[in-house]
Every structure is written in C-alpha cells, then in structure tokens.
Short mmCIF file of C-alpha atoms in Angstrom, two decimals:
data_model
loop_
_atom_site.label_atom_id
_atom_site.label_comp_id
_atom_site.label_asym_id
_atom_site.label_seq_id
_atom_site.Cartn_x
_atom_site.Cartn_y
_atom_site.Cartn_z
CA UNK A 1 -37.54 101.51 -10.34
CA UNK A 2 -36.16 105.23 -10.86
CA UNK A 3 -39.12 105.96 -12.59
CA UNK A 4 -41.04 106.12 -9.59
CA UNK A 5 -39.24 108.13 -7.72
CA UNK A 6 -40.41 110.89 -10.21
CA UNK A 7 -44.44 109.71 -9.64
CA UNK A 8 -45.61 111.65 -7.00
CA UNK A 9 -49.34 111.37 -4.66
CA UNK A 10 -52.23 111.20 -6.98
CA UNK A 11 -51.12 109.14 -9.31
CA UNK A 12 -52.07 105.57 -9.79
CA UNK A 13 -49.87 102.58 -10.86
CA UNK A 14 -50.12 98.88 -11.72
CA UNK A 15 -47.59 96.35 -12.79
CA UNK A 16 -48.03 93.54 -14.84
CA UNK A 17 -45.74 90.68 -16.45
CA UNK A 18 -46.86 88.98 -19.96
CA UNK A 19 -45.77 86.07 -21.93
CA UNK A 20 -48.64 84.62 -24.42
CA UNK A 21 -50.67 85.22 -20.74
CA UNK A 22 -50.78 88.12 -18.39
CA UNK A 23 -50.57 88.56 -14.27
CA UNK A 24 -51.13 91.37 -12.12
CA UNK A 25 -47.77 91.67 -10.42
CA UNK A 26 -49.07 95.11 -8.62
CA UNK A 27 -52.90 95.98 -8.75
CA UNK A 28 -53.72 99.87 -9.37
CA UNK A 29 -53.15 101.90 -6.75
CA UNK A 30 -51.64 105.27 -5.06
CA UNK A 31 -49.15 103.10 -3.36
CA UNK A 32 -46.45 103.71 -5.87
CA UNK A 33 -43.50 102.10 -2.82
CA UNK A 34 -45.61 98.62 -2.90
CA UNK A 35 -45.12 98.71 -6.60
CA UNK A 36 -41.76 99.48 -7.15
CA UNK A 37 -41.17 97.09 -4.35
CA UNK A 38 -42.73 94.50 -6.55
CA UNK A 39 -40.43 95.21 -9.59
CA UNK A 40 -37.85 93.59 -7.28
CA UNK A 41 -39.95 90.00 -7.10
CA UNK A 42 -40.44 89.63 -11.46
CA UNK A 43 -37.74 87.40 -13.27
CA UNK A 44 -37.45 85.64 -16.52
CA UNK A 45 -39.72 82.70 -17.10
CA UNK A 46 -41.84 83.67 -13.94
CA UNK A 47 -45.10 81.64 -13.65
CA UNK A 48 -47.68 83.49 -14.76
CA UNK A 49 -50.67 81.45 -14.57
CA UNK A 50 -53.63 83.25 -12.82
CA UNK A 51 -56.77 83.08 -11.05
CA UNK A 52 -59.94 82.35 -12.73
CA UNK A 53 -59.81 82.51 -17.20
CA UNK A 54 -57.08 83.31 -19.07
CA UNK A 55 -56.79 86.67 -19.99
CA UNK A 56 -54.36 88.40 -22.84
CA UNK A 57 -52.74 91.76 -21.78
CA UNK A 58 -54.57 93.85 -23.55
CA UNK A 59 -57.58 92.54 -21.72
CA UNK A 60 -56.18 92.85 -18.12
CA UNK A 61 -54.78 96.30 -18.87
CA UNK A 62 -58.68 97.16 -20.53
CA UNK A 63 -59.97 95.33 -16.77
CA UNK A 64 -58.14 97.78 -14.48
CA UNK A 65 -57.85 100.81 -16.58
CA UNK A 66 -60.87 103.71 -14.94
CA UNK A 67 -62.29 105.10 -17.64
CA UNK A 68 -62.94 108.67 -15.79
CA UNK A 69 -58.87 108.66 -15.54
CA UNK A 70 -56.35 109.37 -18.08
CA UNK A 71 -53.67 106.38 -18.55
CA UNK A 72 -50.46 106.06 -19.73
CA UNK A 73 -49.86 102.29 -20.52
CA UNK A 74 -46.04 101.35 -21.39
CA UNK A 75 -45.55 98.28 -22.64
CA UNK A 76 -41.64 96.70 -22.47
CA UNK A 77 -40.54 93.86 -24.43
CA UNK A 78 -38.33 92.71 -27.19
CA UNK A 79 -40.91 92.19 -29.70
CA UNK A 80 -41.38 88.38 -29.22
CA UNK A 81 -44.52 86.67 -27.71
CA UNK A 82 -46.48 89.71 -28.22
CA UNK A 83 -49.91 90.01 -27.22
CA UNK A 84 -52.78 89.50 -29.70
CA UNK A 85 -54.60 92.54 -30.41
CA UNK A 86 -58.17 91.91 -30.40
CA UNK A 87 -60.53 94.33 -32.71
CA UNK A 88 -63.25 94.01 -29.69
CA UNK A 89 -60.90 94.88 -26.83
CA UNK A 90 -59.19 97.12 -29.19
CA UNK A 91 -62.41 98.90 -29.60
CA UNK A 92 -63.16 99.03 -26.19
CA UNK A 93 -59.71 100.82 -25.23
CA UNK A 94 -60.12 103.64 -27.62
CA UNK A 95 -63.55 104.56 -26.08
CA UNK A 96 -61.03 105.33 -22.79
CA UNK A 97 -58.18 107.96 -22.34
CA UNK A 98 -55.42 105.89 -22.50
CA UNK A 99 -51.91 106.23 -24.39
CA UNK A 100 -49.28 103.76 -25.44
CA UNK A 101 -45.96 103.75 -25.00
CA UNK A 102 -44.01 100.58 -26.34
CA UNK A 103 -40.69 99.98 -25.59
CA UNK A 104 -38.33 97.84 -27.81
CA UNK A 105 -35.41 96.02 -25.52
CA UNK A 106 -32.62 93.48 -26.32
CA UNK A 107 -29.84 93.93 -28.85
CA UNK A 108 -30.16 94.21 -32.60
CA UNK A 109 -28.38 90.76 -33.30
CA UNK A 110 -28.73 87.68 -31.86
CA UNK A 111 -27.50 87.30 -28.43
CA UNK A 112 -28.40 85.66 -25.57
CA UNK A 113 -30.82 86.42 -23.50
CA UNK A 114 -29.24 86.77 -19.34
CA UNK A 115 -30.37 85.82 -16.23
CA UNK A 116 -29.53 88.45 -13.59
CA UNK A 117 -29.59 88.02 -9.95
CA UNK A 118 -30.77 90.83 -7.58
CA UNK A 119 -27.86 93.17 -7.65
CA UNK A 120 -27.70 93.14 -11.35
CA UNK A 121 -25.29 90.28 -11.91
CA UNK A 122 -25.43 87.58 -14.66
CA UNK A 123 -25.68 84.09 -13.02
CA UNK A 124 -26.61 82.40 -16.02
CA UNK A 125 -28.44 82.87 -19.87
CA UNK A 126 -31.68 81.37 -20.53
CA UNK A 127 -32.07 78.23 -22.46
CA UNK A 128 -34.32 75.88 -23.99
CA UNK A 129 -36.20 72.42 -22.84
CA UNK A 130 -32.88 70.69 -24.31
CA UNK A 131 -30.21 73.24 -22.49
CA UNK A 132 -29.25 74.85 -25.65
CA UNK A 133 -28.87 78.50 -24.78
CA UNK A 134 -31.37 80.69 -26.30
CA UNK A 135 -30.54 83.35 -28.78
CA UNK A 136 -32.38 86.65 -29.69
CA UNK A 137 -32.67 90.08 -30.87
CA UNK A 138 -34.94 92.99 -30.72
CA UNK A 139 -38.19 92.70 -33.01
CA UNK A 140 -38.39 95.81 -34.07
CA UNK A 141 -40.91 95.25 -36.88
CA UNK A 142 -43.71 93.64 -35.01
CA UNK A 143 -43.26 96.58 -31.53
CA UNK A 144 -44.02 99.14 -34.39
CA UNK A 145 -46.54 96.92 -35.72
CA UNK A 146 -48.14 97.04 -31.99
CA UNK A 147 -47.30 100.85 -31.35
CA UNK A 148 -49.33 101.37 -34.65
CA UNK A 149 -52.44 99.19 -33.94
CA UNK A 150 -52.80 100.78 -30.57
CA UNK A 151 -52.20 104.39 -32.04
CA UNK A 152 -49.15 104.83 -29.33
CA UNK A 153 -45.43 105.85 -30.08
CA UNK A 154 -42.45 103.11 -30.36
CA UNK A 155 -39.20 103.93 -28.57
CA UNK A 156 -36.01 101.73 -29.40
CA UNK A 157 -33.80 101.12 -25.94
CA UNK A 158 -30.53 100.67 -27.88
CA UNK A 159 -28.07 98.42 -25.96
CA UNK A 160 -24.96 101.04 -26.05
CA UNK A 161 -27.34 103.22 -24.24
CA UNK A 162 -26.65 103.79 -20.43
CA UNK A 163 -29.00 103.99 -17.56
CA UNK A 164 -29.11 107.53 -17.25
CA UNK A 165 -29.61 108.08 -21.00
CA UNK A 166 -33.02 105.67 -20.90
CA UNK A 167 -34.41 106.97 -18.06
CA UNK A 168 -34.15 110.31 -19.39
CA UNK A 169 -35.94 108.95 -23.05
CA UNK A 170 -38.52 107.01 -20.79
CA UNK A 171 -39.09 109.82 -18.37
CA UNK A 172 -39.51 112.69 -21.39
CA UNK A 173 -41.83 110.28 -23.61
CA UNK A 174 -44.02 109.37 -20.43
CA UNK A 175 -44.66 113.47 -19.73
CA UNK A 176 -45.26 114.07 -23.04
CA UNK A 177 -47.78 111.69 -23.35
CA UNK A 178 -49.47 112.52 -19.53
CA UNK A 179 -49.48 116.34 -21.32
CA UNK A 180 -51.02 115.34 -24.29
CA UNK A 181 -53.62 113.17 -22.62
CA UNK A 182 -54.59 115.98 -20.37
CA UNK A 183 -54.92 118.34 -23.36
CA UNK A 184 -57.35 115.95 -24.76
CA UNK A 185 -59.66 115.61 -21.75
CA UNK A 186 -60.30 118.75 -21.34
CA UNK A 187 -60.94 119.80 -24.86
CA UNK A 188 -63.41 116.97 -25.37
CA UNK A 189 -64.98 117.88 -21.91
CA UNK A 190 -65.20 121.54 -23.31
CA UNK A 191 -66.82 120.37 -26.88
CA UNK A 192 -69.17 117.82 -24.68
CA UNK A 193 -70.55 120.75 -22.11
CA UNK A 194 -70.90 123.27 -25.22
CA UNK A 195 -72.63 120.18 -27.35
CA UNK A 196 -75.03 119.78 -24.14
CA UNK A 197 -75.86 123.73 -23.70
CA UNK A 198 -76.67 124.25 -27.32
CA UNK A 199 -79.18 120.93 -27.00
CA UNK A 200 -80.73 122.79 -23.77
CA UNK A 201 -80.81 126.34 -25.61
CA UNK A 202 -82.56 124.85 -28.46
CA UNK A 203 -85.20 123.07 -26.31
CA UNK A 204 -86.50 125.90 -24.73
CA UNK A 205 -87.09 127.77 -27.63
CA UNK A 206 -88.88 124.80 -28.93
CA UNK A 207 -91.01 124.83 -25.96
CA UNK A 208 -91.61 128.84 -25.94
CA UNK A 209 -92.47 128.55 -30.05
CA UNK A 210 -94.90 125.71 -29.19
CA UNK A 211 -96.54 127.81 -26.11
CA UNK A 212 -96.49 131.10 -28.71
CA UNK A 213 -98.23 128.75 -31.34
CA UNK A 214 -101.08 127.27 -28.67
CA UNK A 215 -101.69 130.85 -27.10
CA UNK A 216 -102.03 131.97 -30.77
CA UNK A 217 -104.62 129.59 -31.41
#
C-alpha cells in the first residue's frame, strides 16, 4: 500500500493474485485509490478461480499489458507455485516494453507460513487438508530462475528487514527500472524514425535515377 502513495496521475496500475492460476484483483487503470483499496480484500488461500478459461499469470499480465506503454511488472512470492513460463507467451512479452521485477518473500528456513488479520495481527498459520501446520522457506533458486527467463532483476526481502528498509529497496528498484524503460523507448523510437527517413531518402533517388534514365532514352 505505501507504494502508491508515491504513483502519481498518469500512471496505470493493476493487481493480480496467483497460485498455479491467476485473477484480476484490480483491472488497469489511473485509479491508483481503487487499487490500493483492493490490496486490503487479498488473503492467503483466496479463491482464485475466474471467468471464462484458465489462464497462467504470465498470460493475464501479457492480456492487459498496452503495448504502446512502458510496464513495470513486479512479481511477489516465495518461490513456490510459480508460474510456468511459456516460450510462446514468453515471446510475445519481449515484443512489448515491459520489465520484471521479482521479489523473493518468506524466511530462509522453514517456518510457518501466518495468517494475519486486517491490522496486521497473526490469528492463525496455514495448514494442510489434515491440520498439520505448513512449513516453508524462501525459494530462492527457482525466483532467480524466473527473474532470468524473463530478463528482469531478483530482489531478496530478507525477514530482519523492516518496513521502511523494503519500501525503500522496492521503491529505488521500481524507478530504476521506469528510467531504464523510458531510456529504451525513446532510443528505439529514434533508431525506428532514422531507419524510416533513410528508406524514404533512398526512394526518391531511385525514382529521380529512373526518371534521369527514361528522359535519357
């Protein structure tokens, strides 16, 4: 939630919650409130069956992502139940100007995993089908595996860390990345309009050689 008080008008945000499936939790918009608002309604083991056919995350994010805007995806998790990466949607991601940020939570040993109620209290620590309580760590190896495959940067949220001190790390990574992504834009849009004017300049002196040629003869 305090990163949004740092996104500002003209930016667009969406907000969605993944577990083997994906749902839209806040569809892309400039209404950055409704979104953070949302934040407050997500909480573990959510349903998250959707509408119409099942859809991984990398799919949804590749379904709302506009490819004339540049977007900063960051993906949260502990490294278990990751998405599968498909080459195809994979493919079709890296034709857009979008950046990855993943984000490695939960402890480095096992512990278990709480549930916490609005305020930020634990009521109670999930556990399996036979009320055993579950117990996990932070997979760091298959987030970097991720953050390589997508060509995006892994962060580590270490669990001695306070709330200031991540969302300072969150906050600097996601600026660097919107200033990098900008950078990008507009030196491909520079390369594309020079690419396009040499085509044209080369075309009409094609044209005036041909008319020299035909007056010649």
């Amino acid at each position: 939630r305090t990163l949004y008080t740092d996104i500002t008008e003209g930016f667009y945000t969406a907000i969605m919650a993944f577990s083997s499936q994906s749902k839209l939790i806040s569809p892309m918009s400039l209404d950055a409130q409704f979104a953070k608002g949302m934040l407050g309604t997500m909480y573990i083991d959510m349903p998250l069956q959707s509408e119409g056919a099942f859809k991984s995350l990398l799919q949804s994010i590749n379904t709302v992502i506009n490819p004339d805007h540049n977007t900063i995806v960051m993906i949260m998790s502990d490294g278990h139940s990751l998405p599968v990466i498909s080459p195809r949607v994979l493919k079709k991601l890296h034709r857009k100007s979008v950046s990855f940020i993943i984000v490695g939570l939960g402890p480095t040993v096992n512990t278990p995993i709480p549930i916490l109620g609005y305020s930020g209290e634990v009521i109670d620590y999930v556990k399996n089908s036979n009320g055993v309580t579950v117990l996990k760590s932070q997979n760091r190896a298959s987030l970097n595996d991720m953050a390589s495959a997508l060509q995006g940067k892994f962060i580590s949220i270490q669990t001695e860390d306070t709330a200031p001190e991540i969302y300072e790390k969150l906050r600097s990574v996601l600026y660097d990345h919107h200033r990098q992504l900008v950078s990008k834009r507009a030196q491909n849009q520079s390369k594309d309009q020079y690419f396009i004017f040499l085509i044209a300049a080369f075309s009409l002196l094609f044209i005036e050689e041909l008319l020299v040629l035909k007056k010649g003869r």
